[in-house]
XYZ file of N, CA, C and O in Angstrom:
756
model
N 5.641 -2.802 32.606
C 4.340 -3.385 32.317
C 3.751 -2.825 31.023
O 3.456 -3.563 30.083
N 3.595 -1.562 31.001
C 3.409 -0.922 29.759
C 3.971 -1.552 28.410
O 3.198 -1.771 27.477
N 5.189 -1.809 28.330
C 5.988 -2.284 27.255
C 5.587 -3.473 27.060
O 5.438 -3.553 25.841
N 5.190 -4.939 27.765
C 4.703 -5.845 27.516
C 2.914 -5.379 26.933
O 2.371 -6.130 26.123
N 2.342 -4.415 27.326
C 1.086 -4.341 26.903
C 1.354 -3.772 25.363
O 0.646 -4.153 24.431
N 2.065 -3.153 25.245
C 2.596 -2.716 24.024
C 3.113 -3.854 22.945
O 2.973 -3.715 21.730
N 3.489 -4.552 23.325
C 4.462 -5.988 22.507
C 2.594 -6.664 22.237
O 2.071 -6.785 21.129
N 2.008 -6.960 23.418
C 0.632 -7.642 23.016
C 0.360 -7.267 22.197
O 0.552 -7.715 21.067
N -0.433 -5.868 22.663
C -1.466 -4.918 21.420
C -0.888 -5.535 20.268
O -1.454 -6.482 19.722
N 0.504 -4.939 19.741
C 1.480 -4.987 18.382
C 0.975 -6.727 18.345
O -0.097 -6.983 17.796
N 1.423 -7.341 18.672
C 1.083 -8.815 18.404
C -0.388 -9.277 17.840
O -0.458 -10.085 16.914
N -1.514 -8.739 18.428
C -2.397 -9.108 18.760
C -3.041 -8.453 17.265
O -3.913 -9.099 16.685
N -2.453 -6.869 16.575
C -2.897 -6.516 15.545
C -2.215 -7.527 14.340
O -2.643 -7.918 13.254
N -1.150 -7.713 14.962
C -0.525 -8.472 13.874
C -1.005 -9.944 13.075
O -1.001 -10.381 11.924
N -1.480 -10.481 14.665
C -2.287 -11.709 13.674
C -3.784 -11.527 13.277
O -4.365 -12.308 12.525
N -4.278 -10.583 13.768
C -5.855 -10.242 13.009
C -5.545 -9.788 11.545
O -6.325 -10.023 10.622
N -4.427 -9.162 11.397
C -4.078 -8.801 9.474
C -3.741 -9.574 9.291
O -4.635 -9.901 8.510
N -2.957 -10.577 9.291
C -2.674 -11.891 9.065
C -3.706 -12.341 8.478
O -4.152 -12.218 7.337
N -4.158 -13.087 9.750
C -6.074 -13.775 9.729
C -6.838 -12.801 8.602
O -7.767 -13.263 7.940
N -6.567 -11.983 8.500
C -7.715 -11.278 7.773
C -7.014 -11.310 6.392
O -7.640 -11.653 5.389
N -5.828 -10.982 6.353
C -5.212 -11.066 4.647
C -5.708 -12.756 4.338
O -6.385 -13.118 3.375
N -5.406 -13.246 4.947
C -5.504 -15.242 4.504
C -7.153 -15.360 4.424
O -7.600 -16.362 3.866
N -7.549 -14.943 4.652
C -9.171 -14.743 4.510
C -9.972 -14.292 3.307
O -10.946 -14.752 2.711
N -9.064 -13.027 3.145
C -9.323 -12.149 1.822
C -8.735 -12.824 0.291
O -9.121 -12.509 -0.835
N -7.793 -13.740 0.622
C -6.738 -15.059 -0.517
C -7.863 -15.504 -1.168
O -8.171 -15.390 -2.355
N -8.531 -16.108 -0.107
C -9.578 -17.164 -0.131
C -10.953 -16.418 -0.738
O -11.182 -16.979 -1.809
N -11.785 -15.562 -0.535
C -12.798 -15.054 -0.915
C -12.879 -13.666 -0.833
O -12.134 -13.057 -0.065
N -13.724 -13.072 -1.557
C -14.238 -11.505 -1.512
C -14.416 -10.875 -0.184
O -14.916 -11.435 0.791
N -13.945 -9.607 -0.229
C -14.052 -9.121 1.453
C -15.767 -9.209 1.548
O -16.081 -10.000 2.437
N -16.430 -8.870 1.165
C -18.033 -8.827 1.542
C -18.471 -10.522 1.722
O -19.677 -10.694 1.546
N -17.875 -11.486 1.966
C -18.114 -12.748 2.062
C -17.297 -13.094 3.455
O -17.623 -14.166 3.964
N -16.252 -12.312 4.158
C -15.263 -12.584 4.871
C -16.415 -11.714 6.671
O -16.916 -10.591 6.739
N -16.417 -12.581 7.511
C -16.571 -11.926 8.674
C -16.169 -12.065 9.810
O -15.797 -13.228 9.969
N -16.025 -11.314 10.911
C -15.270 -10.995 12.158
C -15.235 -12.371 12.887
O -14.244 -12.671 13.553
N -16.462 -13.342 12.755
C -16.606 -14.445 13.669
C -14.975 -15.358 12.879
O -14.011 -15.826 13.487
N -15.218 -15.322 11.510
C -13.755 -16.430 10.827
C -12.797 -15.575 10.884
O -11.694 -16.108 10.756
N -12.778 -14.377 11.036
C -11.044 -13.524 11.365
C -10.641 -13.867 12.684
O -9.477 -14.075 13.028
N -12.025 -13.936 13.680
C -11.374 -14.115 14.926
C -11.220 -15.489 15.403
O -10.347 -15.810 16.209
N -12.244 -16.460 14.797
C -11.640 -17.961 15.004
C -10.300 -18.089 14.437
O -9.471 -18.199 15.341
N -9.527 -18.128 12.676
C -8.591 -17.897 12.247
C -7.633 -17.480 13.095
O -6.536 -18.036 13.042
N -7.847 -16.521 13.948
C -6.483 -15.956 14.283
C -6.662 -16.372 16.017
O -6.067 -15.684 16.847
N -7.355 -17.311 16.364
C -7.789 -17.466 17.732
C -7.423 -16.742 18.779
O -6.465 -16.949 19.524
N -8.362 -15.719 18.827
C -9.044 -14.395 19.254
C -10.266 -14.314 19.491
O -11.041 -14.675 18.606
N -10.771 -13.829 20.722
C -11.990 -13.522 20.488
C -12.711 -12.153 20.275
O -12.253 -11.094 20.706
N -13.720 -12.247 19.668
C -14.381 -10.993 19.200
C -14.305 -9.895 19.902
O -14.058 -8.900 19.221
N -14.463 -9.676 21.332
C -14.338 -8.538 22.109
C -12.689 -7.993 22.310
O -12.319 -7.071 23.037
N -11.889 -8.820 21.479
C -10.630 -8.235 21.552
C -10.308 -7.779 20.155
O -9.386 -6.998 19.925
N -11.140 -8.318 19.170
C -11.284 -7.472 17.600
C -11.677 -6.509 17.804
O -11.028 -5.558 17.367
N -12.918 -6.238 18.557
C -13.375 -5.237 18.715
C -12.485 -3.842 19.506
O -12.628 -2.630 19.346
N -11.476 -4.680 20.455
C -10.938 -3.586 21.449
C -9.991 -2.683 20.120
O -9.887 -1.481 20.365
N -9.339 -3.140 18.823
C -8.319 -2.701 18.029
C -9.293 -2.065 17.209
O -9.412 -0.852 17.035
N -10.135 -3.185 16.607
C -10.960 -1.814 15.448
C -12.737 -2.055 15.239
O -13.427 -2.911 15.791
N -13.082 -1.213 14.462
C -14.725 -0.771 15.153
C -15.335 -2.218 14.190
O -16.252 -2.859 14.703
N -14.780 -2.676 12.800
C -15.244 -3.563 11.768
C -14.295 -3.978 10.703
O -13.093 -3.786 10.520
N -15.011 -4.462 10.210
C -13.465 -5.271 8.849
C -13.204 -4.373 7.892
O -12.292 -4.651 7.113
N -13.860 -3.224 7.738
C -13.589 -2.174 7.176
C -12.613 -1.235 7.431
O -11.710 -0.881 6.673
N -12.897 -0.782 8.763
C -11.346 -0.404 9.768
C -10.168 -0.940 9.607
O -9.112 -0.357 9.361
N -10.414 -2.394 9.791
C -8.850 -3.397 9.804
C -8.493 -3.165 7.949
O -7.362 -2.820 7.605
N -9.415 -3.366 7.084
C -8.791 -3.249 5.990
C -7.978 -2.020 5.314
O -6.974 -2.024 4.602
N -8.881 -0.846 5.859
C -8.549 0.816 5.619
C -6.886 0.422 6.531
O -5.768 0.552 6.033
N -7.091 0.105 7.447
C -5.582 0.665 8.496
C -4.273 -0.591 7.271
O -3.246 -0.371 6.628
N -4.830 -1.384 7.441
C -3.818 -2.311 6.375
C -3.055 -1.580 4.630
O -1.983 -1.773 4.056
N -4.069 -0.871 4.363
C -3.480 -0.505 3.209
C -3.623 0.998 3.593
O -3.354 1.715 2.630
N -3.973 1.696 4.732
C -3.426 3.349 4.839
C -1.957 2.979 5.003
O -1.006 3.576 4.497
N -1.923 2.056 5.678
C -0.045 1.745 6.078
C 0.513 1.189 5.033
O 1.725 1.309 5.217
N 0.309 0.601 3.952
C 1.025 0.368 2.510
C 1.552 1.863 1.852
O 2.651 2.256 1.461
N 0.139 2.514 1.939
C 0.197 3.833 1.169
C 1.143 4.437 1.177
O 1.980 4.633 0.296
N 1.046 4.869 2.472
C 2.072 5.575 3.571
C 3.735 5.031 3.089
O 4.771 5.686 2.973
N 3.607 4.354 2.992
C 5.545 3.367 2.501
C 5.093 3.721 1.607
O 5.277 4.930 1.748
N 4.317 3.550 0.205
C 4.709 3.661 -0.867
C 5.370 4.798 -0.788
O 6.587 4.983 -0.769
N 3.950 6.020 -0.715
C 4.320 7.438 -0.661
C 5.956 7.654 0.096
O 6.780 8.449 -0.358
N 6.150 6.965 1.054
C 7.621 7.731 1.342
C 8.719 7.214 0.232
O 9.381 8.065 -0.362
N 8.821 6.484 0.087
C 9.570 5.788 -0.891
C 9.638 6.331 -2.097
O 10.688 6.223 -2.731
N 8.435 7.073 -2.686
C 8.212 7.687 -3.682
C 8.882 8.739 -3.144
O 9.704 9.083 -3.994
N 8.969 9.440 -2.178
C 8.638 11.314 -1.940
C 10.455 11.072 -1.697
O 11.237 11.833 -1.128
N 10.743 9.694 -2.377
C 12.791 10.128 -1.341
C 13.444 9.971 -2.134
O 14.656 9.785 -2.025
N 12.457 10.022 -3.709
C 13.453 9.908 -5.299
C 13.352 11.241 -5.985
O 12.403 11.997 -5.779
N 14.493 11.564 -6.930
C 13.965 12.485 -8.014
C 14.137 11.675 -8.891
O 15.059 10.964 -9.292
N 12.886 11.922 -9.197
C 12.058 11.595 -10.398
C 12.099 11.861 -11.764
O 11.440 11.340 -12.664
N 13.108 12.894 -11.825
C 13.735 13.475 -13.545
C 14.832 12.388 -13.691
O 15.025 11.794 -14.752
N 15.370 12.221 -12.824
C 16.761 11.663 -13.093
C 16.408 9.972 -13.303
O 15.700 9.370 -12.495
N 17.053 9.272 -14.591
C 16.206 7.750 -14.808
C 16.841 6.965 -13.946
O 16.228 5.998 -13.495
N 18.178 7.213 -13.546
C 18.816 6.178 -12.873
C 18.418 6.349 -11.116
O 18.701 5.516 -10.256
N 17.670 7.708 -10.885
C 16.875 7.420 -9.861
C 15.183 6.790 -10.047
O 14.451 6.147 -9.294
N 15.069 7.174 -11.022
C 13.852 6.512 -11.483
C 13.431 5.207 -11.495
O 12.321 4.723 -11.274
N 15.142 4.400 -11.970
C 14.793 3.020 -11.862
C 14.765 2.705 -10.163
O 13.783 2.117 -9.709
N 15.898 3.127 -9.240
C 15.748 2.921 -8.161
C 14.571 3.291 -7.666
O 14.581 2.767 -6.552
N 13.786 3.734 -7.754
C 12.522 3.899 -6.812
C 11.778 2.734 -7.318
O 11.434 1.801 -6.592
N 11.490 2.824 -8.835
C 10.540 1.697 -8.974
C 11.361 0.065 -8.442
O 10.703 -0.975 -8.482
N 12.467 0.072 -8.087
C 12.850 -1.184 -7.803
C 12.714 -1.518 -6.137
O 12.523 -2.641 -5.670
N 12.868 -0.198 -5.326
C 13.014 -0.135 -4.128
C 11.180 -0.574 -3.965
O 10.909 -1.476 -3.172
N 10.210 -0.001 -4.620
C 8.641 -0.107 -4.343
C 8.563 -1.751 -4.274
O 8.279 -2.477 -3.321
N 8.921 -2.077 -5.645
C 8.716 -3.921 -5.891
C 9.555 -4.504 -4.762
O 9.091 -5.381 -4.033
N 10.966 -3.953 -4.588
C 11.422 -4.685 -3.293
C 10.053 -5.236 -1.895
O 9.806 -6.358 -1.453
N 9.330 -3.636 -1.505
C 8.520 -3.281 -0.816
C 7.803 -4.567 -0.743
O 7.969 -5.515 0.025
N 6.727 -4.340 -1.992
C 5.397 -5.791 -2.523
C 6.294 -7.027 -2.471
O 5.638 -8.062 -2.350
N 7.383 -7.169 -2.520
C 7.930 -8.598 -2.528
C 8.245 -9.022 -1.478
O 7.946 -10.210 -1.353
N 8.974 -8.360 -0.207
C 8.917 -8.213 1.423
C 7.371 -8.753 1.923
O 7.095 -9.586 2.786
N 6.493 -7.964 1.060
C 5.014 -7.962 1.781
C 4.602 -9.102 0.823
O 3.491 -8.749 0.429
N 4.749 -9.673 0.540
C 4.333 -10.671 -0.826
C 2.756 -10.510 -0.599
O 1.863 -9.884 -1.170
N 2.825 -11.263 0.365
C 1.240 -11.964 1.252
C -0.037 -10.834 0.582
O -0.896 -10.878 -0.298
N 0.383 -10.010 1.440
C -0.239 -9.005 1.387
C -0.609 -7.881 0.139
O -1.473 -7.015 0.009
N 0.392 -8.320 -0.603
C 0.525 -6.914 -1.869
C -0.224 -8.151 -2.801
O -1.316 -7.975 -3.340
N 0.530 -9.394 -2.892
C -0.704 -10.326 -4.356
C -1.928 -10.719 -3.485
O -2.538 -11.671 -3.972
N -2.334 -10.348 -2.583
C -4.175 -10.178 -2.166
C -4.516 -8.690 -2.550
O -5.359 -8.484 -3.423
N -4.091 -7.997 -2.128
C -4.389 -6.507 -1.861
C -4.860 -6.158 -3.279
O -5.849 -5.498 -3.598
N -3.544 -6.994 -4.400
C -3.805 -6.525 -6.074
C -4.479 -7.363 -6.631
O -4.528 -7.253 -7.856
N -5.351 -8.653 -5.912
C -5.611 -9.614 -6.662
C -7.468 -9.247 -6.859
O -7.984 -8.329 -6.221
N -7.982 -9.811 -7.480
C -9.042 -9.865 -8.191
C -10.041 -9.664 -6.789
O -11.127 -9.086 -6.843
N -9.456 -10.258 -5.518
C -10.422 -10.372 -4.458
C -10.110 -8.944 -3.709
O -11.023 -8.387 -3.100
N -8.909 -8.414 -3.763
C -8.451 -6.551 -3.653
C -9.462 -6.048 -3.666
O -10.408 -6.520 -4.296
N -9.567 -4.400 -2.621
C -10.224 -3.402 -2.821
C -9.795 -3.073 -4.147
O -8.620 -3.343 -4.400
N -10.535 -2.514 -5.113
C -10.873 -1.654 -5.979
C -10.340 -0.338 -5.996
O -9.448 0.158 -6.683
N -11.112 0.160 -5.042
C -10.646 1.463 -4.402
C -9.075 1.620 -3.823
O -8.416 2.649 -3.973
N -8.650 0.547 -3.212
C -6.999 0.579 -2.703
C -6.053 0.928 -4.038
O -5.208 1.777 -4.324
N -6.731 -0.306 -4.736
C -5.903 -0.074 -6.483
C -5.730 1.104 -7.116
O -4.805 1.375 -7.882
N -6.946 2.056 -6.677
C -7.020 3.320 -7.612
C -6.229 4.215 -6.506
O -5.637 5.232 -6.868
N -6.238 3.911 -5.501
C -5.407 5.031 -4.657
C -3.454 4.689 -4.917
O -2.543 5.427 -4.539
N -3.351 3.641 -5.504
C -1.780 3.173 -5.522
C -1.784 3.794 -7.040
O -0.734 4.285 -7.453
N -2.667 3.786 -7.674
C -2.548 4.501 -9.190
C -2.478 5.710 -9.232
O -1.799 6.335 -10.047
N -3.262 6.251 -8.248
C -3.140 7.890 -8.170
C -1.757 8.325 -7.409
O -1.086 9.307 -7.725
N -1.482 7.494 -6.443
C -0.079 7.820 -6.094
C 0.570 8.075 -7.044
O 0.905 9.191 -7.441
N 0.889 6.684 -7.652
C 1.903 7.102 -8.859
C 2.163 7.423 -9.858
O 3.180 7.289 -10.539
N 0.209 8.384 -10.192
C 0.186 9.172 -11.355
C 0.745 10.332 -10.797
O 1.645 10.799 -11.496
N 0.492 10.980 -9.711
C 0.995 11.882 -9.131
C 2.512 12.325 -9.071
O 2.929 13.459 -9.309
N 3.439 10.955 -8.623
C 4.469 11.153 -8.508
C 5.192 11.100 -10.068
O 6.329 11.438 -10.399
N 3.951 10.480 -10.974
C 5.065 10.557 -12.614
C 4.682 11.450 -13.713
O 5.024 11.418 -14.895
N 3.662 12.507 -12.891
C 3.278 13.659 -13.675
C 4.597 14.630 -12.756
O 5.058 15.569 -13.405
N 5.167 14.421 -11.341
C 6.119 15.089 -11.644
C 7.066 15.146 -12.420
O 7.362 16.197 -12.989
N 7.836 13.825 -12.616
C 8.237 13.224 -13.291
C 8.084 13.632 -14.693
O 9.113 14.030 -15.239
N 7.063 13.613 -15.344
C 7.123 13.748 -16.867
C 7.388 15.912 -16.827
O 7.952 16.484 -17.759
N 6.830 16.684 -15.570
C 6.878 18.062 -15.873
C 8.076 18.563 -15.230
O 8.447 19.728 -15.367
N 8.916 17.385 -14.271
C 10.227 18.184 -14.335
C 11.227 18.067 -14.997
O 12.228 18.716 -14.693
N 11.219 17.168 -16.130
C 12.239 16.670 -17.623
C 12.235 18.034 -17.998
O 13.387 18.244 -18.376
N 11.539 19.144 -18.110
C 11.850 20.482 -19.039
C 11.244 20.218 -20.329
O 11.426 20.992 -21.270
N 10.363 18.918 -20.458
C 10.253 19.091 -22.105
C 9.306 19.972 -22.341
O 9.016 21.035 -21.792
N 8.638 19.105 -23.671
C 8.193 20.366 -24.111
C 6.737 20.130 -23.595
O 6.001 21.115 -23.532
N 6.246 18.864 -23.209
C 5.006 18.294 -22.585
C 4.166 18.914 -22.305
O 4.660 19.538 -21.365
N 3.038 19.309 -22.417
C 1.550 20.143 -22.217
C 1.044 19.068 -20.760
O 1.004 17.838 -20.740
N 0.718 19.997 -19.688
C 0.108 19.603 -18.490
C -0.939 18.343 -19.456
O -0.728 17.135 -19.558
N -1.583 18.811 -19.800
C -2.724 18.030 -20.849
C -2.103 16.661 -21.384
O -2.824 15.680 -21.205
N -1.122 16.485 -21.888
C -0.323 15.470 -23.029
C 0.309 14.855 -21.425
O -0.077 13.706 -21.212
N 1.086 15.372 -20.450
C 1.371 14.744 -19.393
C 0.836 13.519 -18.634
O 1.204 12.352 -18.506
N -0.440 14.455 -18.070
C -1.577 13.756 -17.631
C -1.868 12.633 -18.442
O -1.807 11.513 -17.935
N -2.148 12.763 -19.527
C -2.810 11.380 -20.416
C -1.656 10.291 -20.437
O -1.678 9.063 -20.525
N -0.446 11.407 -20.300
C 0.682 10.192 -20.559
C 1.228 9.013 -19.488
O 1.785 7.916 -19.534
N 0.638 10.080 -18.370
C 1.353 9.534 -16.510
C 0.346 8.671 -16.143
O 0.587 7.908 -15.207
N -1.271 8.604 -16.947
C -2.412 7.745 -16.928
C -1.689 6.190 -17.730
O -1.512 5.182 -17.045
N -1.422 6.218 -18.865
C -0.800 5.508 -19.403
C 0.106 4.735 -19.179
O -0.005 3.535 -19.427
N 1.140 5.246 -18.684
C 1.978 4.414 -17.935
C 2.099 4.156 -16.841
O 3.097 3.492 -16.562
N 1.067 4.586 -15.608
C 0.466 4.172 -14.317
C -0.397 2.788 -14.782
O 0.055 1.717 -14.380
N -1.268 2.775 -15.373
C -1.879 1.763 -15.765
C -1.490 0.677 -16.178
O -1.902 -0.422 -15.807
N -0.487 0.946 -17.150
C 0.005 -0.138 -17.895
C 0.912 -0.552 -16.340
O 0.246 -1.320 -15.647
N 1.907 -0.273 -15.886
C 3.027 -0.161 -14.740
C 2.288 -1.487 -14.043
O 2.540 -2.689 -14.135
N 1.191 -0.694 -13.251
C 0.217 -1.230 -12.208
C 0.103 -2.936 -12.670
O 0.669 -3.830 -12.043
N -0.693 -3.138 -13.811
C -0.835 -3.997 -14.565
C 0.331 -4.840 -14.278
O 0.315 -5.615 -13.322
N 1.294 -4.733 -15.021
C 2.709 -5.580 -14.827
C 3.049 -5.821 -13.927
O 3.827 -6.774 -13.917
N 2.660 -5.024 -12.305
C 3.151 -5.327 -11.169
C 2.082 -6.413 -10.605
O 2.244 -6.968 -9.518
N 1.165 -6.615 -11.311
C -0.054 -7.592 -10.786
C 0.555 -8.705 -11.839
O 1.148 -9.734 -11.516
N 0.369 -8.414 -12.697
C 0.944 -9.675 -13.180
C 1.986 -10.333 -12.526
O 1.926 -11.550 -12.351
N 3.317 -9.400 -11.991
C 4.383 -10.076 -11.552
C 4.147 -11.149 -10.490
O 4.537 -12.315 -10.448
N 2.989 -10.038 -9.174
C 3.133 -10.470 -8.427
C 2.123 -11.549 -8.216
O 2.088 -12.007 -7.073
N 0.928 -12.264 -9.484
C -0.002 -12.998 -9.556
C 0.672 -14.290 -9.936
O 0.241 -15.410 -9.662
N 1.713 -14.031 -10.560
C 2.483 -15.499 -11.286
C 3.812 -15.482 -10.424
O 4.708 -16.182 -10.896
N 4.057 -14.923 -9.442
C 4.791 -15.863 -8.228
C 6.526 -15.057 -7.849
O 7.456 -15.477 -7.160
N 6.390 -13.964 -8.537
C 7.662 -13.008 -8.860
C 8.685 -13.795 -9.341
O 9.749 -14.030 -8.768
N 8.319 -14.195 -10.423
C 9.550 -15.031 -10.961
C 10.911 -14.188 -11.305
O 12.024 -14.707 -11.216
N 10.729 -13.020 -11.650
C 11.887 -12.096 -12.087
C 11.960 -11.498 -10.697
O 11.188 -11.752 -9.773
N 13.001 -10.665 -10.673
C 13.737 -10.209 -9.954
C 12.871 -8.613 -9.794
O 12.307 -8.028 -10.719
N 12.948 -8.243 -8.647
C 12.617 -6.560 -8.674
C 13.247 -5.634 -9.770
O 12.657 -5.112 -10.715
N 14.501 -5.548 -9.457
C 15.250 -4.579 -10.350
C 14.984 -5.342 -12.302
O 14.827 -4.576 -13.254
N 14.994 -6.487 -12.420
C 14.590 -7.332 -13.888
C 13.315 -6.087 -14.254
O 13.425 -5.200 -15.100
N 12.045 -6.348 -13.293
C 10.775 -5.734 -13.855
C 11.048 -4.294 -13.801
O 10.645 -3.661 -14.777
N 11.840 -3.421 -12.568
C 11.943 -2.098 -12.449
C 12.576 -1.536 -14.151
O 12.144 -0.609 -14.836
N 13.586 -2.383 -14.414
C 14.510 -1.883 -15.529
C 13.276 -1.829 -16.588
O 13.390 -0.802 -17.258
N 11.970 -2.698 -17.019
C 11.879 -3.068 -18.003
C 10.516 -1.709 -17.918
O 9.992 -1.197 -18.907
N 10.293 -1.476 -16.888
C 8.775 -0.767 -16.597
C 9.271 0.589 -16.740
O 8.443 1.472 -16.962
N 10.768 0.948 -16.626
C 11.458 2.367 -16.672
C 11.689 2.686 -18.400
O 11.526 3.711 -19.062
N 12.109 1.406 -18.736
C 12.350 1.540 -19.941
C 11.300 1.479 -20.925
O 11.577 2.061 -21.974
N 10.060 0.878 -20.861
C 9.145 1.581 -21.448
C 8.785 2.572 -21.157
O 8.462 3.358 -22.047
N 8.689 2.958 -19.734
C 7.849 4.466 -19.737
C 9.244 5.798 -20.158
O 9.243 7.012 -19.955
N 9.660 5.440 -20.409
C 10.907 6.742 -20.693
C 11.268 6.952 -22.001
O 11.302 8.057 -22.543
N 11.731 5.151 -22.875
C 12.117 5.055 -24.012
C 11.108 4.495 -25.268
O 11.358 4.682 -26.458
N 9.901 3.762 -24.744
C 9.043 3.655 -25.094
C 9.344 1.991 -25.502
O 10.283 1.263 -25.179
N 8.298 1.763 -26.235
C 8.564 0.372 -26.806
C 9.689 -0.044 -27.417
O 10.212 -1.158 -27.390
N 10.058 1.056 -28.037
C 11.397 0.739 -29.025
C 12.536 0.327 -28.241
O 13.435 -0.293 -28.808
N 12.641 0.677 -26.616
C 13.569 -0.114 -26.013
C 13.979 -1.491 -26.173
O 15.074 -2.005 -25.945
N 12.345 -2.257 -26.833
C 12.422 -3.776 -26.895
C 12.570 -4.353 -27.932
O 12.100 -5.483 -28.069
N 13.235 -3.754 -28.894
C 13.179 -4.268 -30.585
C 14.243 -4.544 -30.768
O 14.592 -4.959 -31.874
């Protein structure tokens, strides 16, 4: 009995993120409320309520659990080495392209803000290791500005990719996002 209540619950969260990502497509989360998540996903409110306290909850738990994958995915590369370098950034886009739905809302114009800056800080984090375990000659200082730089720009390209419909391939954008941030522009001349 347990295990069928278990399969529900799991079910039952599953189409309120659903309902709630297809919601968020459509308009700004501060325009989106519990009465159209739970008609949408035909549910009623006292069973939104039984999973989470508000649409704030459901949105936090939706992208703590993105995070969470990114971060492992990140934490299972080294990061000096480029030909692991490209694999991680290709294995992440694999990730957003699996999740399509979810990753071009999450990054799109109608996106938390705040989610965006936490996927940037991830992977300033993980490419300031990155730039301080090469051995160069890099100043913590010159790092930082640099792992800002190409987090930003990165981020950027992955919204773009995933705003115009992933026309390229994961590993296409991974190669091209490695190869600027490593070799610089001159890769493309």
């Amino acid at each position: 009995m347990s295990a069928k209540l278990d399969r529900r619950k799991k079910y039952t969260r599953q189409v309120l993120k659903e309902s709630f990502i297809k919601k968020l497509k459509e308009k700004p989360f501060s325009s989106i409320t519990i009465k159209e998540i739970c008609d949408y996903a035909d549910i009623n409110r006292s069973t939104f309520y039984s999973h989470y306290s508000d649409l704030k909850n459901l949105l936090n738990q939706i992208e703590d659990n993105i995070i969470s994958d990114l971060n492992k995915t990140l934490s299972d590369y080294n990061h000096t080495k480029n030909e692991e370098a490209i694999q991680m950034i290709e294995k992440l886009l694999e990730y957003l392209a699996e999740n399509r739905e979810s990753s071009q809302t999450l990054f799109s114009e109608h996106g938390d803000p705040t989610f965006q800056k936490r996927v940037m800080q991830l992977a300033q984090n993980h490419m300031l290791k990155s730039l301080e375990g090469e051995g160069s000659n890099q100043t913590t200082f010159n790092s930082e500005y640099l792992s800002i730089y190409i987090v930003n720009g990165s981020i950027h390209v992955v919204q773009h990719w995933l705003k115009n419909g992933l026309k390229e391939s994961p590993k296409d954008i991974a190669e091209m996002i490695a190869n600027i941030s490593f070799k610089g522009f001159s890769a493309y001349k």
